[in-house]
Amino acid sequence: MRINYSDRGPSPLEPEKPGAAGERDSTFGWWGAFSIQKFVNQSPLYHTHADATGWLAYLQQFYDRNFWFADGGAQVWAYEETYDNWQDRYGMDAVCAVYHSGHGGMDGNGVFFAPLGAAWDGRSDAVSNRMALGNEKANYVFWSTCDSLKVTGGHSPIRTWAGPNIGFRMIFGFETVSIDSPDYGKKFWEKWRAGQTFCDAWLNASWDIHHGQAPSVAAAGANQAEAVNRLDTERNFYREHVPDNWYAWRWYHAREGVREPLTRLPAQQQIVRLAPREASAELAGLGELTDFPSAALQEIQVERQGVLNATSGDRVISTDSRGVSWVRLATPNHRNTQQLPTERAIEAARSFAERYARGAELVVDSVHDLMQNSGTKDGSEVGHPVSLETHVTFRQVFDGVPVITPDQGLIRVGLDNDGTVVQSQIATRQPSGVTREPSTGISPPEPKSGKSTAAPEGRDPREALDAAQRTLLAHLSAVTAGEERGAAAEQEIQVQDVADSFQVGYELEGDEAYPAARKLIEIGSRDSMFRTRRWVVAPLAR
């Protein structure tokens, strides 16, 4: 296998209009972004700037952004029809693809609200029913916020977004409260580089961050078949607007947890040393296991993201810089909408997972569905939710203790309703066979004074998480609040643990696995429309 390095990855622009190397005209109108961490009247966020710039970074290989408005630069005028293409350069409708990262919420009438960083015309919320997107340039609208694209409980993309849609093709968001993470935008392009469609890349990037949240994607079209096909196939940015007679939408739904979370380590755990990775060998091994044509693996391109992939017909194999591999093995039969029973899905998935486990010990972790629904804009025809695929996740374990890093130490197997394995994410690591005692567990030597020193005790997982949470909240307040509000802002933050999120296990970092505890916290008042969630992680031994 020959690996060729390129400074740039493949372009997501429509094939007939590629960006010329080195040509950077900010007024070309391809993409722009908004991100807010300091709000006029809401609790702060910490990772939205990194989220938005992670999305922009891949695109700016081809053309510069039209804009990136952060914090106080994100104002209402850029979201409403009068000025959403201000100077033919700035605003939601001034670019083909636009990304917004911040707080979001939806009221009982299906109206979406996005609080902003400064007031304009006496207002500081962008509101969906005051928007008109797609009559100028917008075709791909990304809402990296909570509750931006709700699809259950009487809500639908039609209810919220058909009115504001004057021509855009696709919209991306969340059915649920989402994690405050810097990685959505970056991971979206990593998944796309692996060979995934826009729809799959958004769903899978979000799943990597937290398996319990529900990302969602909707597409418009002249008819049902066109809208569904857009979800199935679209992976380039097109400038041409489309009619929105029909909408089709997909989301991930967590069916059930199979494994009870571990809440206490069974004994003193060792640091597990992991075998060094070799990306080309991983890709070649995947090719061999999947009977991939050897000719398709003779020459592979890799660029700064570190994603290697190969394609043969409808089949794709890929691996990224962190050892997360993805394979697409078959075209799913989405005509069969009879949900695959859990036990049958686990049995079929286990057979596949054990073959691809790279020697890892696995336990069944959870099951979730790829759901779909569709309907007409005028409401004359509305479908009902159906499960298109069942995804079974297995966790890697070391001496009976599972890996708890969300996107590491696992195999996820996707099956259509015929029971055929159609795709899989493989992120297991081979132990080197070497373990070491954590330095935190080593007793210091007795001093000359003769005073004995007690051996270090193991950290209590809940106490360790409490300490990590206090540090996180203090840092969040200090960084995102104004100096005059720092102490007050910390007091104002309302925090609750997310039920059933506490667990202990191994975190994977670099070439080692170490014992740790992890939980989710929700920040914001329970009766507020605007909340967010954060992972809290505490090492128990290093």
Coordinates of C-alpha atoms in Angstrom, one line a residue:
M1 CA 0.0 0.0 0.0
R2 CA 1.4 3.4 -1.0
I3 CA 0.2 6.4 1.0
N4 CA 0.4 9.8 -0.6
Y5 CA 0.2 12.9 1.6
S6 CA -1.7 15.9 0.4
D7 CA -2.0 19.4 2.0
R8 CA -5.7 19.4 1.3
G9 CA -8.4 16.8 1.4
P10 CA -11.2 16.3 -1.2
S11 CA -13.5 19.2 -1.7
P12 CA -17.2 19.1 -0.7
L13 CA -18.1 21.6 -3.4
E14 CA -20.4 20.5 -6.1
P15 CA -18.2 18.6 -8.7
E16 CA -18.6 21.1 -11.5
K17 CA -17.5 24.1 -9.4
P18 CA -14.4 23.1 -7.5
G19 CA -12.5 25.7 -5.5
A20 CA -9.2 26.6 -7.1
A21 CA -6.1 26.0 -5.1
G22 CA -5.0 29.2 -3.4
E23 CA -8.0 31.2 -4.6
R24 CA -9.6 32.9 -1.6
D25 CA -12.4 35.3 -2.2
S26 CA -14.3 35.9 1.0
T27 CA -17.3 37.2 -1.0
F28 CA -17.7 34.0 -3.0
G29 CA -20.5 32.9 -0.6
W30 CA -19.8 29.3 0.2
W31 CA -19.8 29.3 4.1
G32 CA -19.9 31.2 7.3
A33 CA -20.5 30.6 11.0
F34 CA -21.8 32.0 14.3
S35 CA -20.8 30.9 17.8
I36 CA -21.8 32.3 21.1
Q37 CA -20.2 31.6 24.5
K38 CA -21.2 34.8 26.4
F39 CA -24.9 35.6 26.1
V40 CA -27.0 38.6 26.8
N41 CA -29.1 36.8 29.4
Q42 CA -28.3 33.1 29.5
S43 CA -25.7 30.9 31.2
P44 CA -22.4 30.7 29.4
L45 CA -21.1 27.9 27.2
Y46 CA -17.4 27.0 26.8
H47 CA -16.9 25.1 23.6
T48 CA -18.9 26.7 20.9
H49 CA -16.1 28.8 19.3
A50 CA -14.0 25.6 18.9
D51 CA -17.1 23.8 17.5
A52 CA -17.7 26.4 14.8
T53 CA -14.0 26.9 13.9
G54 CA -13.6 23.1 13.7
W55 CA -16.4 23.0 11.1
L56 CA -14.8 26.0 9.2
A57 CA -11.2 24.7 9.3
Y58 CA -11.8 21.9 6.8
L59 CA -13.7 24.2 4.4
Q60 CA -11.1 27.0 4.5
Q61 CA -8.7 24.8 2.6
F62 CA -10.8 25.7 -0.5
Y63 CA -12.2 29.2 0.1
D64 CA -12.1 31.6 3.0
R65 CA -15.2 32.0 5.1
N66 CA -17.5 34.9 4.3
F67 CA -17.8 35.5 8.1
W68 CA -17.4 34.2 11.6
F69 CA -19.4 36.2 14.1
A70 CA -18.6 35.3 17.7
D71 CA -20.3 36.4 21.0
G72 CA -21.3 40.1 20.7
G73 CA -20.9 39.9 16.9
A74 CA -23.8 37.5 16.6
Q75 CA -26.9 39.7 16.5
V76 CA -30.5 39.4 15.4
W77 CA -30.1 41.3 12.1
A78 CA -28.0 38.5 10.6
Y79 CA -30.9 36.0 11.1
E80 CA -33.9 37.9 9.7
E81 CA -34.9 38.5 6.1
T82 CA -34.2 42.2 5.8
Y83 CA -30.4 41.9 6.5
D84 CA -29.6 38.2 6.3
N85 CA -27.5 38.8 3.2
W86 CA -26.1 42.2 4.4
Q87 CA -23.7 43.7 1.7
D88 CA -24.0 40.4 -0.2
R89 CA -21.6 38.9 2.3
Y90 CA -22.8 38.7 5.9
G91 CA -25.7 36.8 7.4
M92 CA -27.5 33.4 7.4
D93 CA -28.6 33.7 3.8
A94 CA -25.3 35.1 2.5
V95 CA -23.7 31.7 2.2
C96 CA -24.5 28.2 0.8
A97 CA -23.7 26.5 4.1
V98 CA -24.0 28.2 7.5
Y99 CA -23.2 26.9 11.0
H100 CA -24.5 28.2 14.3
S101 CA -23.2 26.9 17.6
G102 CA -24.7 28.1 20.9
H103 CA -27.8 27.7 23.1
G104 CA -31.1 26.7 21.6
G105 CA -34.6 25.9 22.7
M106 CA -38.1 25.2 21.3
D107 CA -41.4 26.3 22.7
G108 CA -44.6 24.2 22.7
N109 CA -45.7 25.7 19.4
G110 CA -42.6 24.4 17.6
V111 CA -40.9 27.9 17.4
F112 CA -37.1 27.7 17.8
F113 CA -35.2 30.3 19.8
A114 CA -31.4 30.9 19.7
P115 CA -30.1 33.5 22.3
L116 CA -27.3 35.7 20.9
G117 CA -24.3 37.6 22.2
A118 CA -25.6 41.2 21.9
A119 CA -28.9 43.1 21.5
W120 CA -29.9 44.7 18.2
D121 CA -33.1 46.6 17.8
G122 CA -33.9 45.8 21.4
R123 CA -33.8 42.0 20.8
S124 CA -31.2 39.3 21.5
D125 CA -32.9 36.1 20.3
A126 CA -32.9 34.7 16.8
V127 CA -36.4 33.2 16.3
S128 CA -37.3 30.7 13.6
N129 CA -40.6 32.2 12.6
R130 CA -38.9 35.5 11.8
M131 CA -36.4 33.8 9.4
A132 CA -36.6 33.4 5.6
L133 CA -33.7 31.1 4.4
G134 CA -32.9 29.9 1.0
N135 CA -34.4 32.7 -1.2
E136 CA -30.8 33.9 -1.6
K137 CA -27.9 31.6 -0.9
A138 CA -28.5 29.3 2.1
N139 CA -28.9 25.6 1.3
Y140 CA -27.3 23.8 4.2
V141 CA -28.3 25.1 7.7
F142 CA -26.4 23.6 10.7
W143 CA -27.8 24.3 14.2
S144 CA -25.3 22.9 16.7
T145 CA -27.7 23.7 19.6
C146 CA -30.1 21.9 21.8
D147 CA -33.7 21.2 20.6
S148 CA -33.1 22.8 17.2
L149 CA -34.7 20.1 15.1
K150 CA -37.2 18.3 17.2
V151 CA -39.0 15.3 15.6
T152 CA -41.1 13.8 18.4
G153 CA -43.8 14.9 20.8
G154 CA -45.9 16.5 18.2
H155 CA -42.9 18.4 16.7
S156 CA -41.5 17.9 13.2
P157 CA -39.1 19.8 10.9
I158 CA -42.2 20.8 8.9
R159 CA -43.8 22.4 11.9
T160 CA -40.7 24.5 12.8
W161 CA -38.8 25.0 9.5
A162 CA -41.2 24.7 6.5
G163 CA -42.3 28.3 7.0
P164 CA -38.7 29.7 7.2
N165 CA -37.6 27.5 4.3
I166 CA -37.6 29.5 1.0
G167 CA -35.4 27.0 -0.9
F168 CA -32.8 25.4 1.4
R169 CA -32.0 21.7 0.8
M170 CA -31.0 20.3 4.2
I171 CA -31.1 21.3 7.9
F172 CA -29.1 19.7 10.8
G173 CA -29.8 19.9 14.5
F174 CA -30.9 18.0 17.6
E175 CA -34.1 16.5 19.0
T176 CA -32.7 16.6 22.5
V177 CA -30.5 18.7 24.8
S178 CA -26.9 18.3 23.5
I179 CA -23.5 18.2 25.1
D180 CA -21.3 21.3 25.1
S181 CA -18.4 19.9 23.1
P182 CA -15.7 21.4 20.8
D183 CA -15.9 18.4 18.4
Y184 CA -19.2 18.4 16.5
G185 CA -17.9 20.5 13.5
K186 CA -14.5 18.8 13.4
K187 CA -15.9 15.3 13.7
F188 CA -18.5 16.1 11.0
W189 CA -15.7 16.5 8.4
E190 CA -13.8 13.5 9.8
K191 CA -16.9 11.3 9.2
W192 CA -17.4 12.9 5.7
R193 CA -13.8 12.2 4.9
A194 CA -14.4 8.6 5.8
G195 CA -16.9 8.4 3.0
Q196 CA -20.2 9.1 4.8
T197 CA -23.1 11.3 3.5
F198 CA -23.9 14.6 5.1
C199 CA -26.8 12.9 6.9
D200 CA -24.7 10.1 8.3
A201 CA -21.7 12.3 9.1
W202 CA -23.9 14.6 11.3
L203 CA -25.6 11.7 13.1
N204 CA -22.4 9.8 13.7
A205 CA -20.3 12.8 14.7
S206 CA -22.9 13.6 17.4
W207 CA -23.1 10.0 18.5
D208 CA -19.4 9.9 19.1
I209 CA -19.7 12.6 21.7
H210 CA -22.6 11.1 23.6
H211 CA -24.6 8.0 22.7
G212 CA -27.7 9.2 24.6
Q213 CA -28.4 12.4 22.7
A214 CA -30.5 12.4 19.5
P215 CA -29.0 14.3 16.5
S216 CA -31.4 14.9 13.6
V217 CA -31.3 15.8 9.9
A218 CA -34.0 16.8 7.5
A219 CA -34.0 17.2 3.7
A220 CA -36.5 18.9 1.4
G221 CA -37.5 17.9 -2.1
A222 CA -40.1 18.1 -4.8
N223 CA -41.5 14.7 -3.8
Q224 CA -40.9 12.1 -1.1
A225 CA -38.4 10.1 -3.2
E226 CA -36.3 13.2 -3.8
A227 CA -36.2 14.2 -0.1
V228 CA -35.3 10.6 1.0
N229 CA -32.7 10.3 -1.7
R230 CA -31.1 13.6 -0.5
L231 CA -30.7 12.0 2.9
D232 CA -29.3 8.8 1.3
T233 CA -26.8 10.3 -1.0
E234 CA -26.0 14.0 -0.7
R235 CA -22.4 14.7 0.2
N236 CA -21.5 17.8 -1.8
F237 CA -22.6 21.4 -1.3
Y238 CA -24.9 22.5 -4.2
R239 CA -25.9 26.1 -4.9
E240 CA -29.2 25.1 -6.6
H241 CA -32.2 25.6 -4.4
V242 CA -35.0 23.0 -4.3
P243 CA -38.8 23.0 -3.8
D244 CA -39.9 21.8 -0.4
N245 CA -43.2 20.1 -1.2
W246 CA -41.9 17.1 0.8
Y247 CA -39.7 16.7 3.8
A248 CA -37.9 13.6 5.1
W249 CA -36.0 13.4 8.3
R250 CA -33.9 11.0 10.3
W251 CA -32.6 10.8 13.8
Y252 CA -31.0 8.4 16.3
H253 CA -33.2 7.0 19.1
A254 CA -31.7 5.1 22.0
R255 CA -33.8 1.9 22.3
E256 CA -32.4 0.5 25.5
G257 CA -29.3 -0.1 27.5
V258 CA -28.2 -3.7 27.8
R259 CA -25.2 -3.3 30.1
E260 CA -25.6 -2.0 33.6
P261 CA -23.0 0.7 34.2
L262 CA -20.2 -0.2 36.5
T263 CA -20.2 2.1 39.5
R264 CA -17.2 0.8 41.4
L265 CA -13.9 -0.8 40.3
P266 CA -13.7 -4.4 41.4
A267 CA -10.1 -4.1 42.7
Q268 CA -6.9 -2.0 42.3
Q269 CA -6.6 -1.6 38.6
Q270 CA -3.5 -1.3 36.5
I271 CA -2.7 1.1 33.7
V272 CA -3.0 -0.9 30.5
R273 CA -0.4 -0.3 27.9
L274 CA -1.8 -0.4 24.4
A275 CA 0.0 -1.6 21.2
P276 CA 1.1 1.3 19.0
R277 CA -1.1 1.9 16.0
E278 CA -0.1 1.7 12.3
A279 CA -2.9 3.3 10.2
S280 CA -1.9 1.6 6.9
A281 CA -1.8 -1.8 8.6
E282 CA -5.3 -1.1 10.1
L283 CA -6.7 -0.2 6.7
A284 CA -5.1 -3.3 5.1
G285 CA -6.5 -5.5 7.8
L286 CA -10.0 -4.1 7.3
G287 CA -9.6 -4.7 3.6
E288 CA -8.7 -8.3 4.2
L289 CA -11.5 -8.9 6.6
T290 CA -14.1 -7.4 4.3
D291 CA -12.8 -9.0 1.2
F292 CA -12.1 -5.6 -0.2
P293 CA -10.5 -5.6 -3.7
S294 CA -6.7 -5.3 -3.3
A295 CA -6.5 -3.1 -6.3
A296 CA -8.5 -0.4 -4.4
L297 CA -5.8 -0.4 -1.7
Q298 CA -2.7 0.0 -3.8
E299 CA -2.6 3.8 -3.5
I300 CA -4.3 5.8 -0.7
Q301 CA -4.3 9.6 0.0
V302 CA -4.1 11.1 3.4
E303 CA -4.1 14.8 4.5
R304 CA -4.0 16.8 7.6
Q305 CA -7.0 15.2 9.2
G306 CA -5.2 11.9 9.1
V307 CA -8.2 10.0 7.6
L308 CA -7.4 7.1 5.2
N309 CA -10.2 5.7 3.2
A310 CA -10.8 3.5 0.1
T311 CA -13.9 3.0 -2.0
S312 CA -15.0 0.2 -4.3
G313 CA -18.5 0.6 -5.7
D314 CA -20.8 1.1 -2.7
R315 CA -18.3 -0.3 -0.2
V316 CA -16.0 1.9 1.9
I317 CA -13.4 1.2 4.5
S318 CA -11.6 4.0 6.5
T319 CA -9.6 4.7 9.6
D320 CA -8.7 8.0 11.2
S321 CA -5.9 9.5 13.3
R322 CA -7.4 8.2 16.6
G323 CA -7.9 4.6 15.4
V324 CA -11.6 4.9 14.7
S325 CA -12.4 2.8 11.7
W326 CA -15.6 2.8 9.7
V327 CA -16.8 0.3 7.0
R328 CA -19.8 0.4 4.7
L329 CA -20.4 -3.2 3.5
A330 CA -23.8 -3.1 1.8
T331 CA -26.6 -0.9 0.7
P332 CA -29.4 -1.2 3.3
N333 CA -32.8 -2.3 2.4
H334 CA -34.9 0.6 3.6
R335 CA -38.0 -0.8 2.0
N336 CA -38.3 -3.2 4.9
T337 CA -39.5 -1.1 7.8
Q338 CA -40.3 -3.9 10.2
Q339 CA -38.1 -3.1 13.2
L340 CA -35.5 -5.8 14.0
P341 CA -36.1 -7.3 17.4
T342 CA -33.4 -6.6 20.0
E343 CA -32.4 -10.2 20.6
R344 CA -32.1 -11.0 16.9
A345 CA -30.1 -7.8 16.3
I346 CA -27.7 -8.6 19.1
E347 CA -27.1 -12.1 17.8
A348 CA -26.4 -11.0 14.3
A349 CA -24.2 -8.1 15.4
R350 CA -22.2 -10.3 17.8
S351 CA -21.2 -12.6 15.1
F352 CA -19.8 -9.7 13.1
A353 CA -18.2 -7.9 16.1
E354 CA -16.3 -11.0 17.2
R355 CA -14.7 -11.3 13.8
Y356 CA -13.6 -7.7 13.7
A357 CA -12.7 -7.2 17.3
R358 CA -8.9 -7.3 16.7
G359 CA -8.6 -9.7 19.7
A360 CA -10.5 -7.4 22.1
E361 CA -12.8 -8.8 24.7
L362 CA -16.4 -7.4 24.2
V363 CA -19.6 -7.0 26.1
V364 CA -22.9 -5.8 24.7
D365 CA -23.5 -2.2 25.7
S366 CA -26.6 -0.7 24.1
V367 CA -29.0 -0.7 21.1
H368 CA -30.3 2.3 19.2
D369 CA -32.4 2.9 16.0
L370 CA -31.9 4.9 12.9
M371 CA -35.4 6.4 12.6
Q372 CA -37.1 8.1 9.6
N373 CA -40.3 9.9 9.0
S374 CA -41.6 12.1 6.1
G375 CA -44.5 14.3 5.2
T376 CA -45.8 17.1 2.9
K377 CA -45.3 20.7 3.6
D378 CA -49.1 21.4 3.4
G379 CA -49.8 18.6 5.9
S380 CA -51.9 16.6 3.5
E381 CA -49.7 13.5 3.9
V382 CA -47.8 12.8 7.1
G383 CA -46.1 9.5 7.8
H384 CA -45.3 7.7 11.0
P385 CA -41.8 7.0 12.5
V386 CA -40.2 3.8 11.3
S387 CA -36.9 2.1 12.2
L388 CA -34.6 1.8 9.2
E389 CA -31.6 0.3 10.9
T390 CA -30.7 -1.2 14.3
H391 CA -27.3 -0.3 15.7
V392 CA -25.8 -2.6 18.4
T393 CA -22.8 -1.3 20.4
F394 CA -20.3 -3.5 22.1
R395 CA -17.8 -2.2 24.7
Q396 CA -14.2 -3.4 25.0
V397 CA -13.3 -4.6 28.4
F398 CA -9.9 -5.1 30.2
D399 CA -10.1 -7.7 33.0
G400 CA -13.9 -7.3 33.1
V401 CA -13.8 -3.5 33.3
P402 CA -15.3 -1.6 30.3
V403 CA -13.9 1.3 28.4
I404 CA -16.1 4.4 29.0
T405 CA -14.6 6.9 26.5
P406 CA -17.6 7.7 24.3
D407 CA -15.9 7.1 20.9
Q408 CA -13.1 4.6 21.9
G409 CA -13.0 1.0 22.9
L410 CA -16.1 -0.1 21.1
I411 CA -17.6 -1.7 18.0
R412 CA -20.9 -0.5 16.7
V413 CA -22.7 -2.7 14.2
G414 CA -25.5 -1.4 12.0
L415 CA -28.1 -3.8 10.5
D416 CA -31.0 -3.2 8.2
N417 CA -34.3 -4.9 9.0
D418 CA -33.4 -7.9 6.9
G419 CA -30.6 -8.5 9.5
T420 CA -27.8 -7.7 7.0
V421 CA -24.8 -5.9 8.4
V422 CA -24.6 -2.7 6.4
Q423 CA -22.0 -0.6 8.3
S424 CA -19.8 -0.7 11.4
Q425 CA -17.7 1.6 13.5
I426 CA -14.6 -0.2 14.9
A427 CA -12.6 1.5 17.6
T428 CA -11.0 -1.2 19.7
R429 CA -7.3 -1.2 20.7
Q430 CA -5.0 -4.2 21.2
P431 CA -3.3 -4.3 24.6
S432 CA 0.5 -4.7 24.4
G433 CA 0.5 -7.3 27.1
V434 CA 2.2 -4.9 29.5
T435 CA 0.5 -3.3 32.5
R436 CA 2.0 -0.9 35.1
E437 CA 1.1 0.1 38.6
P438 CA -0.4 3.6 38.7
S439 CA 2.0 6.1 40.2
T440 CA -0.8 7.4 42.4
G441 CA -0.8 4.1 44.2
I442 CA 2.9 3.9 45.1
S443 CA 3.8 4.5 48.7
P444 CA 6.6 7.1 49.3
P445 CA 9.8 6.1 51.1
E446 CA 9.9 6.5 54.9
P447 CA 11.6 9.8 55.8
K448 CA 14.7 10.0 58.0
S449 CA 12.5 11.5 60.7
G450 CA 11.1 8.1 61.2
K451 CA 7.5 9.4 60.8
S452 CA 5.6 6.8 58.9
T453 CA 3.7 7.8 55.8
A454 CA 0.4 6.1 55.0
A455 CA 0.1 4.4 51.7
P456 CA -2.1 6.3 49.2
E457 CA -5.7 5.2 49.2
G458 CA -7.8 4.7 46.1
R459 CA -9.9 7.7 45.1
D460 CA -13.6 7.4 45.7
P461 CA -15.2 7.8 42.2
R462 CA -18.0 10.1 43.4
E463 CA -15.7 12.3 45.5
A464 CA -13.3 12.5 42.5
L465 CA -16.1 13.6 40.2
D466 CA -17.3 16.2 42.7
A467 CA -13.8 17.7 42.8
A468 CA -13.6 17.7 39.0
Q469 CA -17.0 19.3 38.8
R470 CA -16.1 22.1 41.1
T471 CA -13.0 22.8 39.1
L472 CA -14.9 22.7 35.8
L473 CA -17.6 25.1 37.0
A474 CA -15.1 27.6 38.4
H475 CA -13.1 27.5 35.1
L476 CA -16.3 27.9 33.1
S477 CA -17.3 31.0 35.1
A478 CA -13.9 32.6 35.0
V479 CA -13.4 32.1 31.3
T480 CA -16.8 32.9 29.9
A481 CA -18.1 35.6 32.2
G482 CA -17.1 39.2 32.2
E483 CA -14.6 40.1 34.9
E484 CA -17.2 42.1 36.9
R485 CA -19.6 39.1 36.8
G486 CA -17.1 36.2 37.4
A487 CA -17.9 35.3 41.0
A488 CA -21.6 36.1 40.6
A489 CA -21.9 34.0 37.5
E490 CA -20.5 31.0 39.3
Q491 CA -23.1 31.3 42.0
E492 CA -25.9 31.7 39.4
I493 CA -25.1 28.4 37.5
Q494 CA -27.6 25.7 38.4
V495 CA -26.3 22.2 38.0
Q496 CA -27.9 18.8 38.3
D497 CA -26.5 15.3 37.6
V498 CA -28.0 13.6 34.7
A499 CA -29.8 10.4 35.9
D500 CA -28.0 7.1 35.3
S501 CA -25.0 8.7 33.7
F502 CA -22.5 7.9 36.5
Q503 CA -20.0 5.1 35.6
V504 CA -16.5 3.9 36.2
G505 CA -14.2 2.1 33.8
Y506 CA -11.2 2.7 31.6
E507 CA -10.5 6.0 29.7
L508 CA -8.4 5.6 26.6
E509 CA -5.8 8.3 25.9
G510 CA -2.8 7.8 23.5
D511 CA -1.4 4.4 24.0
E512 CA -2.7 3.7 27.5
A513 CA -6.0 2.9 29.3
Y514 CA -6.4 4.2 32.9
P515 CA -9.2 3.9 35.5
A516 CA -11.5 6.8 35.6
A517 CA -15.1 7.9 36.6
R518 CA -17.4 9.8 34.3
K519 CA -20.8 11.4 34.5
L520 CA -23.0 14.0 32.8
I521 CA -24.2 17.2 34.4
E522 CA -26.9 19.5 33.1
I523 CA -26.4 23.2 33.4
G524 CA -29.3 25.6 33.6
S525 CA -32.6 25.8 35.4
R526 CA -35.0 22.9 34.9
D527 CA -37.8 25.2 33.8
S528 CA -35.6 27.1 31.4
M529 CA -35.8 26.7 27.7
F530 CA -32.0 26.9 27.4
R531 CA -29.9 24.2 29.1
T532 CA -26.8 22.3 28.2
R533 CA -24.9 19.2 29.3
R534 CA -21.2 18.6 30.0
W535 CA -19.1 15.5 30.6
V536 CA -17.2 15.5 33.9
V537 CA -14.3 13.0 33.9
A538 CA -12.0 12.2 36.8
P539 CA -9.0 9.9 36.7
L540 CA -8.9 7.4 39.5
A541 CA -5.3 6.4 39.0
R542 CA -2.6 7.5 36.6

